[in-house]
Coordinates of C-alpha atoms in Angstrom, one line a residue:
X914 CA 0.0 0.0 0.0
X915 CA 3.0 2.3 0.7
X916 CA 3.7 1.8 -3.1
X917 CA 0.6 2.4 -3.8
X918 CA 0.4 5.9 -2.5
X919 CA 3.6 6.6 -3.8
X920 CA 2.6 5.4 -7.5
X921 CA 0.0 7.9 -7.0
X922 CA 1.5 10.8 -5.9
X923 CA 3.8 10.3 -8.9
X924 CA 1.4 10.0 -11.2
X925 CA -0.4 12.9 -9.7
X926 CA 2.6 15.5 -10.2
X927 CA 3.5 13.4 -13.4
X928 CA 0.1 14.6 -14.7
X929 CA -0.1 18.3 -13.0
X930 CA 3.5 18.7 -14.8
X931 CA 1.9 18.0 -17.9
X932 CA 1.0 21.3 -18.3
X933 CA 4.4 22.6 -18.1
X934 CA 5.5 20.2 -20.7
X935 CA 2.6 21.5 -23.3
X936 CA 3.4 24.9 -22.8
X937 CA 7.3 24.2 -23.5
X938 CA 6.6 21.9 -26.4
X939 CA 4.6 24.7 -28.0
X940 CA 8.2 26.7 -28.2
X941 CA 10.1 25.6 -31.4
X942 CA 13.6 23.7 -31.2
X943 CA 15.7 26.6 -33.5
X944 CA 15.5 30.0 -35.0
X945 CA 16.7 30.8 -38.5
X946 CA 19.2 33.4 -37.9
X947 CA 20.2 36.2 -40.6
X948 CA 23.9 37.1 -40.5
X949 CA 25.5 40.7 -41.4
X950 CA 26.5 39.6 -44.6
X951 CA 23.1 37.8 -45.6
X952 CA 24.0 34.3 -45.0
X953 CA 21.4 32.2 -42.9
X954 CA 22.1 29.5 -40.9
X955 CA 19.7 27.4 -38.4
X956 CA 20.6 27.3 -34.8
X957 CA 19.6 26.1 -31.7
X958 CA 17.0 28.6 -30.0
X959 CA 19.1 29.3 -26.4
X960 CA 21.6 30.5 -28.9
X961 CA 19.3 33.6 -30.0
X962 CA 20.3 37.5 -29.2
X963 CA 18.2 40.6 -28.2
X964 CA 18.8 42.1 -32.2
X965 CA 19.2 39.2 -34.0
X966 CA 17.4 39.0 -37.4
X967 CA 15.4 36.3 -38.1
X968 CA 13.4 34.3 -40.8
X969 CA 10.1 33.2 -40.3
X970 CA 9.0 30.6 -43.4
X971 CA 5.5 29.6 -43.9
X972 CA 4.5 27.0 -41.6
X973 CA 6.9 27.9 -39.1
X974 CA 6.9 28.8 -35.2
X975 CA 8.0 32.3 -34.2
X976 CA 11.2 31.5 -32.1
X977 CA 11.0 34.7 -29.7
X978 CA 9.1 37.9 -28.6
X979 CA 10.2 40.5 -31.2
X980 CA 9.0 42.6 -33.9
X981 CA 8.3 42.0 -38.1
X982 CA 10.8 44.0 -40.1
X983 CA 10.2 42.7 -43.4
X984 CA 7.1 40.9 -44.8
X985 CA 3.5 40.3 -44.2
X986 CA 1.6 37.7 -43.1
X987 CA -0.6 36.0 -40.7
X988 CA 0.2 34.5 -37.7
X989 CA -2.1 32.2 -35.2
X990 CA -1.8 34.1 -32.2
X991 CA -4.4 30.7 -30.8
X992 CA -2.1 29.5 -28.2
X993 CA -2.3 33.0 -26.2
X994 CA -5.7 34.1 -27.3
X995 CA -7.7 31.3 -28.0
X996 CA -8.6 32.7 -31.0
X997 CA -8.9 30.6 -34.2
X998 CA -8.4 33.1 -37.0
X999 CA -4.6 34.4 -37.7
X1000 CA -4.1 37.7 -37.2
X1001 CA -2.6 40.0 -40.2
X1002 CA 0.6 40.9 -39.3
X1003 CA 3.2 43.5 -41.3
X1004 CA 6.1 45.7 -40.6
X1005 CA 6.6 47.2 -37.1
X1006 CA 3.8 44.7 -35.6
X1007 CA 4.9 42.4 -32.3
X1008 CA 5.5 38.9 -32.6
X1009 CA 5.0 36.7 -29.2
X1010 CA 7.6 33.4 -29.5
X1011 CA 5.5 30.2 -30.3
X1012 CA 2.4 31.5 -32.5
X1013 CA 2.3 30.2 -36.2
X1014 CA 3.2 31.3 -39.0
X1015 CA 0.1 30.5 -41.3
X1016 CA 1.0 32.2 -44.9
X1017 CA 3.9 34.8 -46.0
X1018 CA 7.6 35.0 -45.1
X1019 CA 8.9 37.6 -42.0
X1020 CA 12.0 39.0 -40.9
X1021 CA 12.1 39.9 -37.5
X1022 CA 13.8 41.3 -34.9
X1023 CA 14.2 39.3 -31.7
X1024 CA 13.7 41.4 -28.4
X1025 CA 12.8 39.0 -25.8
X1026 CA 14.7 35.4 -25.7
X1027 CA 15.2 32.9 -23.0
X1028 CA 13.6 33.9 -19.6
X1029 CA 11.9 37.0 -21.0
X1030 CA 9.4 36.0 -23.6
X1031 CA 5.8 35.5 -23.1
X1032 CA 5.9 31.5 -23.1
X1033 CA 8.4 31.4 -20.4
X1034 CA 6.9 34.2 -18.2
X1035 CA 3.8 31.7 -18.5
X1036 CA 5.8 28.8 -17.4
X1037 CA 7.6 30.2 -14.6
X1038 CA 4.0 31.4 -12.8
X1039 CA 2.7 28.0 -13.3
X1040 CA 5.4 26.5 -11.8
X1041 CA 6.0 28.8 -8.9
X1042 CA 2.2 28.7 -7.8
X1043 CA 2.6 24.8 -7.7
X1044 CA 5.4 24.9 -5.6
X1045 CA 3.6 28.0 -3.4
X1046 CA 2.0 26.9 0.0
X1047 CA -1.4 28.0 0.5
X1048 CA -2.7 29.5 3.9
X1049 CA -4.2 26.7 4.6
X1050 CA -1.3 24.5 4.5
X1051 CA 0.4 26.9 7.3
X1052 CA -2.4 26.0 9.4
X1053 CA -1.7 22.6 8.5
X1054 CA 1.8 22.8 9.2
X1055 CA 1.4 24.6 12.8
X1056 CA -1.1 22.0 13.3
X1057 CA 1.0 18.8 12.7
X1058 CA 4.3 20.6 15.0
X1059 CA 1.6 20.2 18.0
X1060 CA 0.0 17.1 16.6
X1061 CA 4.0 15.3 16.4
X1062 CA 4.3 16.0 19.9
X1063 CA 1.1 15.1 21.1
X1064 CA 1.5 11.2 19.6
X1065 CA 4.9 11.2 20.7
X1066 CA 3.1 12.0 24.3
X1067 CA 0.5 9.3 23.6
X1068 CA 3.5 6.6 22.4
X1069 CA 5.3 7.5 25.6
X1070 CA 2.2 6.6 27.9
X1071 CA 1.4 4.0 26.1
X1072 CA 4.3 2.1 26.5
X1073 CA 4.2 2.6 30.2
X1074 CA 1.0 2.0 30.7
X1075 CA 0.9 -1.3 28.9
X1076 CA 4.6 -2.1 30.5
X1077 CA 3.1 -0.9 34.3
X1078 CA -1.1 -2.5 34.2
X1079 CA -1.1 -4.6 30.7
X1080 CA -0.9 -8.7 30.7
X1081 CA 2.2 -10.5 31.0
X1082 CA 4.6 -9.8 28.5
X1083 CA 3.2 -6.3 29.9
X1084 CA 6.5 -4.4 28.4
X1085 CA 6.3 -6.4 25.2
X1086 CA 2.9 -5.2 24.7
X1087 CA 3.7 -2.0 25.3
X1088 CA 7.1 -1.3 22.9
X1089 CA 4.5 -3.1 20.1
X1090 CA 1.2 -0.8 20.9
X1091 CA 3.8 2.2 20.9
X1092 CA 5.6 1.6 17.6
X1093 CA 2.1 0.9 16.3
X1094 CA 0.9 4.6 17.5
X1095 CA 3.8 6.2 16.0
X1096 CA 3.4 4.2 12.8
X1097 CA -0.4 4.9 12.4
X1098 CA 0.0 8.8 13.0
X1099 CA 2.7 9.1 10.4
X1100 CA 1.8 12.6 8.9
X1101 CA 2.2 12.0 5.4
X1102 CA -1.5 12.7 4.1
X1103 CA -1.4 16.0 6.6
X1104 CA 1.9 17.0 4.5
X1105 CA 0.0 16.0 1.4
X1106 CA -3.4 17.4 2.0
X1107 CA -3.2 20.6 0.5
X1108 CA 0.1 20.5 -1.9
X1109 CA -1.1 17.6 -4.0
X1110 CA -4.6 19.9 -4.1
X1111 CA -2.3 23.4 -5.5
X1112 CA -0.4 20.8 -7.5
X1113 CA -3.6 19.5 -9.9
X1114 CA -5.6 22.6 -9.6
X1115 CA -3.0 24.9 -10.6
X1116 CA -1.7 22.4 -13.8
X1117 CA -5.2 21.8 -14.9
X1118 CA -6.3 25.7 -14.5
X1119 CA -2.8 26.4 -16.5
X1120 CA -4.1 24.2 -19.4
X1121 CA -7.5 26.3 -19.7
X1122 CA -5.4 30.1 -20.2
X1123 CA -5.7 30.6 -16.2
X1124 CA -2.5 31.1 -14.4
X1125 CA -2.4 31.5 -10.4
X1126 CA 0.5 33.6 -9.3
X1127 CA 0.4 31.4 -6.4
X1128 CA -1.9 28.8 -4.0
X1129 CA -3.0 32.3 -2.3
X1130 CA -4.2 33.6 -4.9
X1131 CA -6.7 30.2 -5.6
X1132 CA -8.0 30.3 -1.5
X1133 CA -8.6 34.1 -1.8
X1134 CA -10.5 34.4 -4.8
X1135 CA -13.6 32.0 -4.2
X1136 CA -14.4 35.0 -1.5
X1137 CA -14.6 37.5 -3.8
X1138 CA -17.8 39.3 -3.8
X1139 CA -16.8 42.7 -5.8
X1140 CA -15.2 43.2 -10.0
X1141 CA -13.8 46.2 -10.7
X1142 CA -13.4 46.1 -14.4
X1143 CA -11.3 48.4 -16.6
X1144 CA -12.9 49.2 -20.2
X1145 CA -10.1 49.6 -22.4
X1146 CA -8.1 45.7 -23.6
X1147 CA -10.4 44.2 -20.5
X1148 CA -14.1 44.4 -21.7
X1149 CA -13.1 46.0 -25.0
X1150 CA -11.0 44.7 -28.0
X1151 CA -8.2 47.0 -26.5
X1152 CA -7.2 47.5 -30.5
X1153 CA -9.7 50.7 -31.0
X1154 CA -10.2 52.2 -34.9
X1155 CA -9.8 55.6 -35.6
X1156 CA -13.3 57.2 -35.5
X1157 CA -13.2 61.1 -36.4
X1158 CA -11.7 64.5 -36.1
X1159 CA -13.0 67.6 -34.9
X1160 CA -11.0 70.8 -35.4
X1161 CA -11.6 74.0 -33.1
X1162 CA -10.9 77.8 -34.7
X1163 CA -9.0 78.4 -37.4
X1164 CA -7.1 75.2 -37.3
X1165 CA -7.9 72.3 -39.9
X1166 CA -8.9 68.6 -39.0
X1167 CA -5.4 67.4 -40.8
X1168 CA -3.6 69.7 -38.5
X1169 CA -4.9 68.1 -35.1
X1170 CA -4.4 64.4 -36.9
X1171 CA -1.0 65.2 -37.6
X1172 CA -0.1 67.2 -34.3
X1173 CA -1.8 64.7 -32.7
X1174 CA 0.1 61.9 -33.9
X1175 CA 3.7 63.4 -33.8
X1176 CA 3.3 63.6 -29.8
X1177 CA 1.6 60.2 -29.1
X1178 CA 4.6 58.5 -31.4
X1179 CA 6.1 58.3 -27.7
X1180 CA 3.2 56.7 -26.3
X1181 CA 2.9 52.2 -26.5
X1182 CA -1.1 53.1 -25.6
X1183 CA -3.1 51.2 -28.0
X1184 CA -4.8 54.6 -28.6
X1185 CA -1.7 56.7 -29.6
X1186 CA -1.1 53.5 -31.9
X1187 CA -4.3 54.5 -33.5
X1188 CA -3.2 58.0 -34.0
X1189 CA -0.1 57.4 -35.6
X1190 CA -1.5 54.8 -37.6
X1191 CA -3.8 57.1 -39.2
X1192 CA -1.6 59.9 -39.6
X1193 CA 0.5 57.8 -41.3
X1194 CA -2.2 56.1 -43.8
X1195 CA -3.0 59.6 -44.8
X1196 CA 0.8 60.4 -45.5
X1197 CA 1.3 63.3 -42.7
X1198 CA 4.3 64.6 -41.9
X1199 CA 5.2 63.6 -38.1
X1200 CA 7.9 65.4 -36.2
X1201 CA 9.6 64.1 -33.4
X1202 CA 8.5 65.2 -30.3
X1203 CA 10.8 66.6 -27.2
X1204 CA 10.1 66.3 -23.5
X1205 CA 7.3 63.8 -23.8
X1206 CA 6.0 62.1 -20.5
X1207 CA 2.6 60.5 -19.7
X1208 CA 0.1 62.5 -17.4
X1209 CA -0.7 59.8 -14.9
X1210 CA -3.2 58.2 -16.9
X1211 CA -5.2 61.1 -18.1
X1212 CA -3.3 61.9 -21.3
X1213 CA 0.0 62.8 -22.4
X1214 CA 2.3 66.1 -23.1
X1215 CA 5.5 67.0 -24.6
X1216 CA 6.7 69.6 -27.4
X1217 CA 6.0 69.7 -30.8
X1218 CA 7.5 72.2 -33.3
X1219 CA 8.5 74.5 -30.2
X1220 CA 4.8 74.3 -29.0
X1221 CA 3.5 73.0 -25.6
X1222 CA 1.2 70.1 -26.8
X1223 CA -1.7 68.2 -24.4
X1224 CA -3.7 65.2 -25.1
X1225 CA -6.3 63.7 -23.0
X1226 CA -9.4 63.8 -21.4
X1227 CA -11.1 66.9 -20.0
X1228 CA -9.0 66.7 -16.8
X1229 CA -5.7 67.0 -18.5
X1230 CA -7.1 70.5 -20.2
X1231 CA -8.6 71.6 -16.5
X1232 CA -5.2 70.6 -15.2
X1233 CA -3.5 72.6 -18.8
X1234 CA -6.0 75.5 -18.1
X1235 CA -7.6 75.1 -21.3
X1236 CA -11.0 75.6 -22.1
X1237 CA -12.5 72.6 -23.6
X1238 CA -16.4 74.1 -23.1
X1239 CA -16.5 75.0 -27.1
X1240 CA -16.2 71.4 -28.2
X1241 CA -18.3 69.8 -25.4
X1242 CA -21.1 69.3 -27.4
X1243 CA -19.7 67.5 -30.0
X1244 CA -17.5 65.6 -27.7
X1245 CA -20.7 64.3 -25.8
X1246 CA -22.5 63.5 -29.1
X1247 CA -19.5 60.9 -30.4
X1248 CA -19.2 60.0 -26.2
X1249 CA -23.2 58.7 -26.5
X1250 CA -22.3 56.5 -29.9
X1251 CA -19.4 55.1 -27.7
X1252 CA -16.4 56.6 -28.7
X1253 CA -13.5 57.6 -27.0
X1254 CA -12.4 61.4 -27.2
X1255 CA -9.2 63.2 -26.5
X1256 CA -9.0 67.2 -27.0
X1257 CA -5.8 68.3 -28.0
X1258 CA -4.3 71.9 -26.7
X1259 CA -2.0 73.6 -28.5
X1260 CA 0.0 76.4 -26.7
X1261 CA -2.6 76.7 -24.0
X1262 CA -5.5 76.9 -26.3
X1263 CA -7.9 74.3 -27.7
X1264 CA -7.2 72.8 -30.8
X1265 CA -9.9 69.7 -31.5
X1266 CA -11.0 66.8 -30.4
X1267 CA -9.9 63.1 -31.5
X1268 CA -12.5 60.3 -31.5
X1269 CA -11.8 56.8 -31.9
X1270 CA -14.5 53.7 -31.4
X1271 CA -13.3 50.6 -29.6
X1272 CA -15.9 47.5 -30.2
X1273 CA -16.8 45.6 -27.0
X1274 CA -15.0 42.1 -27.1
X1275 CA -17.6 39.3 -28.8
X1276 CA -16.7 37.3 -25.2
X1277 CA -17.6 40.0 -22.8
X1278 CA -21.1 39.6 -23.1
X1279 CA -21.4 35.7 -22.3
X1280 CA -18.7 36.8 -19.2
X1281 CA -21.0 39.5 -18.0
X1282 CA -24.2 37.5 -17.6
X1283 CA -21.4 34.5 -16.0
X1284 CA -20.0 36.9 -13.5
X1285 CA -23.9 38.4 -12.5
X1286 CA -25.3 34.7 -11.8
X1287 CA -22.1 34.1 -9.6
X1288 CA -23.1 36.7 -7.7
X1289 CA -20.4 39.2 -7.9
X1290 CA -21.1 42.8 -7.4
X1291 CA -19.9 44.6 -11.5
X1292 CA -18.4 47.5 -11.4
X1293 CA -16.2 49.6 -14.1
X1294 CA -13.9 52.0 -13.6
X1295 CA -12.0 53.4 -16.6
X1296 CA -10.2 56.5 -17.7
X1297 CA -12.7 57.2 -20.7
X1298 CA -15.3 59.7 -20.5
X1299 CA -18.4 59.2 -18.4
X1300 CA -20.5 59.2 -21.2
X1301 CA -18.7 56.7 -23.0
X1302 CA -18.2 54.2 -20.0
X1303 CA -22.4 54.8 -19.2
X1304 CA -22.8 54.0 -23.0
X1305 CA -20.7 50.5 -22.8
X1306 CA -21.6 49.8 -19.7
X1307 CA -25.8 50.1 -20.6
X1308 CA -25.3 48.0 -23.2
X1309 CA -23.4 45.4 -21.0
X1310 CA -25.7 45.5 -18.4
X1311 CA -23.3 47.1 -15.4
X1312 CA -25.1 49.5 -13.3
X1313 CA -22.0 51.0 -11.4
X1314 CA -19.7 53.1 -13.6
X1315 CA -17.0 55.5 -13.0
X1316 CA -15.4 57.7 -16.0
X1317 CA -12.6 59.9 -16.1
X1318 CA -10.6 58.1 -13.3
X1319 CA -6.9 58.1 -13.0
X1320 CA -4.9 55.4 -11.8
X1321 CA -4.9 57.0 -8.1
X1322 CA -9.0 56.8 -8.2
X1323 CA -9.0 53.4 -8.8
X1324 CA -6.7 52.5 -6.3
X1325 CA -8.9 54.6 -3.9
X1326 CA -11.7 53.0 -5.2
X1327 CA -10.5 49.5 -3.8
X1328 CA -9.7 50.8 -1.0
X1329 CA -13.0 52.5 -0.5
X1330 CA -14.6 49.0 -1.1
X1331 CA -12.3 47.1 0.7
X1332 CA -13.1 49.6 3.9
X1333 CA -16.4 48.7 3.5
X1334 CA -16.1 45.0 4.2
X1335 CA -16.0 44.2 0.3
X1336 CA -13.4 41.6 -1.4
X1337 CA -12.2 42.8 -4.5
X1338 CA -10.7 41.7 -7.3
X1339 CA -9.5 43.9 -9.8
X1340 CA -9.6 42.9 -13.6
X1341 CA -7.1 45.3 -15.6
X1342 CA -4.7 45.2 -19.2
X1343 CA -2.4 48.4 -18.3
X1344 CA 0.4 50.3 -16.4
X1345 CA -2.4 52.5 -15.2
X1346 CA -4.0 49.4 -13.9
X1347 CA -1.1 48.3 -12.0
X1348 CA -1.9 50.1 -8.5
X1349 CA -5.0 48.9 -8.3
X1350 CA -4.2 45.2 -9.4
X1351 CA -1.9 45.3 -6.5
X1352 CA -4.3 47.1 -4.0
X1353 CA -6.8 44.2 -4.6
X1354 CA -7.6 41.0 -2.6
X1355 CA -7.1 39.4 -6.3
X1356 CA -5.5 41.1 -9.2
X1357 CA -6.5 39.8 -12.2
X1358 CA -4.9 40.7 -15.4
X1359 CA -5.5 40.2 -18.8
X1360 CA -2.2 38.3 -20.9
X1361 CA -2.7 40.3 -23.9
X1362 CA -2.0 43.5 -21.5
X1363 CA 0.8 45.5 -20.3
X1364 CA 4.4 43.2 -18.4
X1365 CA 3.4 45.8 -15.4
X1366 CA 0.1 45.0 -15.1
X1367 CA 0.7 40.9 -15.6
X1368 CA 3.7 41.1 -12.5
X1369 CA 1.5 43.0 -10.4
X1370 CA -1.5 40.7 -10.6
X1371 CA -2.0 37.6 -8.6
X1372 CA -3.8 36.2 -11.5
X1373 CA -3.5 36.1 -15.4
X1374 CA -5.9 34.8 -18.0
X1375 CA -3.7 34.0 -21.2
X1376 CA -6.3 34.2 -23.8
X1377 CA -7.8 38.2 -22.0
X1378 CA -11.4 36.9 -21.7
X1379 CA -13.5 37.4 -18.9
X1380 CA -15.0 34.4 -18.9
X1381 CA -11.8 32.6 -17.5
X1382 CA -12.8 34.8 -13.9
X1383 CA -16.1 32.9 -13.6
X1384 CA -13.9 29.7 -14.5
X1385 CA -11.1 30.5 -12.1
X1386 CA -13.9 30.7 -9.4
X1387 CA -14.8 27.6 -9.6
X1388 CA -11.4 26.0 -9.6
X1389 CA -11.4 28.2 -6.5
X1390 CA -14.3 26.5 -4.9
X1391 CA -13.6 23.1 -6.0
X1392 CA -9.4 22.9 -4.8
X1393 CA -10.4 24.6 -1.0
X1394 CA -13.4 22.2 -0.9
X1395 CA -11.0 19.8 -2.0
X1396 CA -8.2 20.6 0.3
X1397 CA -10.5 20.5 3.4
X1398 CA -11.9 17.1 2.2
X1399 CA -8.3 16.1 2.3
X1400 CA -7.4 17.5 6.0
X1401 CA -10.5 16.0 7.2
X1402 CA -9.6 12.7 6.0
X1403 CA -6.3 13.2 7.2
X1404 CA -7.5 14.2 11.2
X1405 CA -10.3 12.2 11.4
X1406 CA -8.0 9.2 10.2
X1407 CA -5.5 9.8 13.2
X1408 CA -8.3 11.1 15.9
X1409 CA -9.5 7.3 15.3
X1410 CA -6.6 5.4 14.6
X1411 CA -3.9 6.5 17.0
X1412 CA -6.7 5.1 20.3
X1413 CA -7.0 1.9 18.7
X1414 CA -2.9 1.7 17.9
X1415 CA -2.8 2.4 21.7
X1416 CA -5.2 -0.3 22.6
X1417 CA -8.3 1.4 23.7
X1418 CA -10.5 -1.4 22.3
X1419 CA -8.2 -4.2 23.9
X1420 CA -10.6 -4.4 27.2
X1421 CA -13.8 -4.4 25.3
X1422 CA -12.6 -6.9 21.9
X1423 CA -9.2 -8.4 22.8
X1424 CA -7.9 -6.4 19.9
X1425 CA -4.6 -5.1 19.2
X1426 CA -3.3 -3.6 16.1
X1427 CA -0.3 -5.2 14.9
X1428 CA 2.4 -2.6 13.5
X1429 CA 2.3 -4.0 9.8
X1430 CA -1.7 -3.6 9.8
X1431 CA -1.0 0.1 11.5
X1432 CA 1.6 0.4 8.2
X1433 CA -1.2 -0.3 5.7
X1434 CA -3.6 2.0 7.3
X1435 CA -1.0 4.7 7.2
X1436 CA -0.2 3.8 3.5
X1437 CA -4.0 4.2 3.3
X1438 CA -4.7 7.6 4.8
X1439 CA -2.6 8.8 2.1
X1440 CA -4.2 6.9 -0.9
X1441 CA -7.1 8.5 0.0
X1442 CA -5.8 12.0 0.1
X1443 CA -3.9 11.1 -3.2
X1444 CA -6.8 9.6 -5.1
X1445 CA -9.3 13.1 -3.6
X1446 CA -7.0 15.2 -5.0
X1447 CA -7.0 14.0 -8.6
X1448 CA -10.3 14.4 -8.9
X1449 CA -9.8 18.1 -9.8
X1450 CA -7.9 16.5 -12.7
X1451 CA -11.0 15.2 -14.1
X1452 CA -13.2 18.1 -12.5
X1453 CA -15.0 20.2 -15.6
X1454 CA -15.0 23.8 -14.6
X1455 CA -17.9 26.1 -15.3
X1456 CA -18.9 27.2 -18.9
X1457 CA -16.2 29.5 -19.7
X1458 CA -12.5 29.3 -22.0
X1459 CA -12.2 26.1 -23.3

């Protein structure tokens, strides 16, 4: 029976691991490397550079994080988003290591190898949360340092009582009833209780896009009753198209575009992105712009062509001193068809007002109604105007909304909540996200986000879709359910076993439990700790990412 348990413990990590070894098998083996004089060779992937130029063929893997310097095709981004269709890429676009290649050749530029890309990030949380203890396992642990005394107490007196009041050989009896006590409250399914739970929940909640930052993370979120949500790359696409321009005075639309565009060419938002884009599709002239810095998530400023230049929302141009009343109208109008607007100051004054629309993720709705029948309390909080977060929100069916927030009001906003006896989690994609993600009971951030935002959260979802939260949940419930099942099991084994090891039933039955039979009911205890645990192996979580 002892090798019993022990096959099964093996086979228990053997199969949690498995979820390591899928995520590293989806890496390729080597990268097709572009020398400085044109030659190509293959080599082996741990031999890539930061700057290397590589070829991507049709049909191939993308061997690191980087970006496409040559060529266009399409790549299938599935194995981070979950999305079956390939996504179009061309030059300047980001590549994440292990996607496909579906069609045309790339070059591209490697920026991330070894520990630093995407795939291995994802590895290195699935593998640290399975070798995290959870809270409850401290308890465990305090537990079993009294519990170890205690049976060394009761193997003590047993052997004296026996060896003082027990039938001749009295001291025989005794040295056999107290091996058998110490054998028989062997802690190994306490030690195992909760780490073979973390161990299978976390590998089979990495296989569905879900990673745990650690076994924390799965006890607190199951007593989450708040969602804060951000709007931007969490309920929305988070890849927004460029909508319309409104020009103030005597300056033209083309003008704002282009101004516009020159300062956010600074900016990685996927809004400035947007910007340029467009500028650049209608073949303005950028110019580089000087002293650039981001206004704590309300916009942007810097110098362009000598001129002080701000971009934001309507508390960037109160903060500026500009006057944004002239445009309001207008602004509200594109806010009600769910756009997002920035006003742009020139030197002081208004310029115009940038709109672009960002379509609510296909996902979001089925996650919405997911989250609501769980029970959790919605709310979104997001840097866009109030009109536009009202219009997204009515349309998703959240009745709490906040607008115009920076990355300070959402952090106050948890802790607001949290003072009130709430458990938050905090769903976010950005760097403006990241205080708030870290304020939270649970951070959860999306893996098509922001690095800042993914190392401050306690929990990512690979593929960004909300629907992993209400899946995540239940993996929740299931493993603490789980791992109480097992300490039970464990403690009601010993409260039982270690009296009849001792003898108690000897003046009633005769009985004594030989130290072999207290061995196999040790072995046992284990099995049955073992065998509960896999069953979140074979658990289906909640409707949700497949």
């Amino acid at each position: 029976m002892t090798l019993l348990g022990q096959v099964l413990e093996l086979k228990a990590r053997s199969e949690t691991g498995a979820a390591i070894r899928a995520l590293l098998g989806l890496a390729p083996r080597t990268a097709r490397r572009i020398r400085g004089d044109g030659t190509e060779d293959d080599i082996p992937l741990t031999q890539v550079h930061p700057g290397d130029r590589l070829r991507i063929r049709p049909g191939e893997k993308v061997p690191v994080d980087g970006v496409v310097l040559e060529g266009e095709s399409a790549i299938d981004e599935s194995m981070l988003t979950g999305e079956p269709m390939p996504v179009g890429k061309k030059q300047g676009d980001a590549l994440v290591g292990a996607t496909l290649n579906t069609s045309g050749a790339l070059i591209m530029r490697a920026d991330k190898v070894g520990s630093a890309t995407v795939l291995a990030q994802i590895v290195q949380m699935v593998t640290n949360a399975q070798r995290s203890r959870a809270p409850m396992q401290r308890l465990a642990d305090v537990v079993a340092g009294y519990f170890v005394m205690v049976v060394i107490g009761i193997a003590v007196s047993t052997f004296v009582l026996w060896g003082l009041f027990g039938p001749n050989p009295s001291w025989a009896f005794g040295l056999v009833n107290a091996v058998a006590v110490l054998i028989i409250a062997c802690p190994c399914a306490l030690g195992l209780a909760t780490p073979m739970s973390v161990m299978v929940a976390t590998g089979n909640a990495a296989l569905r896009g879900i990673l745990f930052r650690d076994a924390a993370a799965i006890e607190r979120l199951r007593e989450v009753d708040t969602l804060i949500i951000d709007k931007t790359g969490t309920l929305t696409e988070g890849r927004p198209a460029f909508h319309s321009v409104i020009a103030a005075g005597n300056t033209t639309a083309a003008e704002v575009l282009r101004i516009a565009a020159s300062l956010d060419q600074g900016s990685e938002h996927p809004l400035a992105q947007v910007l340029v884009g467009e500028a650049r599709r209608r073949n303005l002239a950028l110019v580089p712009a000087d002293r650039f810095e981001s206004a704590s998530g309300i916009g942007v400023r810097g110098v362009v062509e000598g001129r002080q230049v701000a971009l934001g929302n309507t508390a960037l141009m109160d903060e500026c001193g500009v006057d944004w009343q002239d445009l309001a109208q207008q602004a509200e109008a594109l806010r009600s068809k769910g756009a997002s607007v920035m006003y742009l100051a020139i030197a002081g004054r208004l310029a115009g007002v940038l709109a672009l629309a960002d379509p609510i993720k296909p996902s979001t709705y089925a996650a919405i109604v997911e989250l609501k029948a769980s029970g959790l309390r919605l709310v979104m909080a997001t840097g866009d105007g109030l009109t536009t977060a009202r219009t997204v929100a009515r349309e998703l069916g959240i009745e709490e909304v906040h607008g115009e927030v920076r990355p300070k009001d959402k952090d106050d906003l948890v802790a607001r909540l949290q003072a009130g006896g709430r458990r938050v989690a905090m769903a976010g994609d950005g760097i403006n996200d990241a205080p708030a993600l870290a304020r939270a009971d649970v951070g959860i951030a999306m893996g098509t986000g922001t690095d800042v935002a993914m190392s401050t959260a306690q929990l990512t979802l690979v593929k960004g879709d909300l629907r992993g939260i209400a899946v995540a949940r239940s993996i929740s419930l299931a493993t603490v359910r789980n791992m109480r099942q097992n300490l039970m099991f464990a403690f009601l084994y010993n409260a039982l076993g270690v009296p009849i090891a001792a003898g108690a039933l000897y003046p009633l039955t005769g009985w004594l439990l030989s130290p072999m039979i207290a061995a196999l009911a040790m072995s046992l205890s284990s099995v049955s700790v073992v065998s509960n645990a896999l069953r979140l192996r074979q658990r289906r979580a909640t409707r949700g990412v497949n």
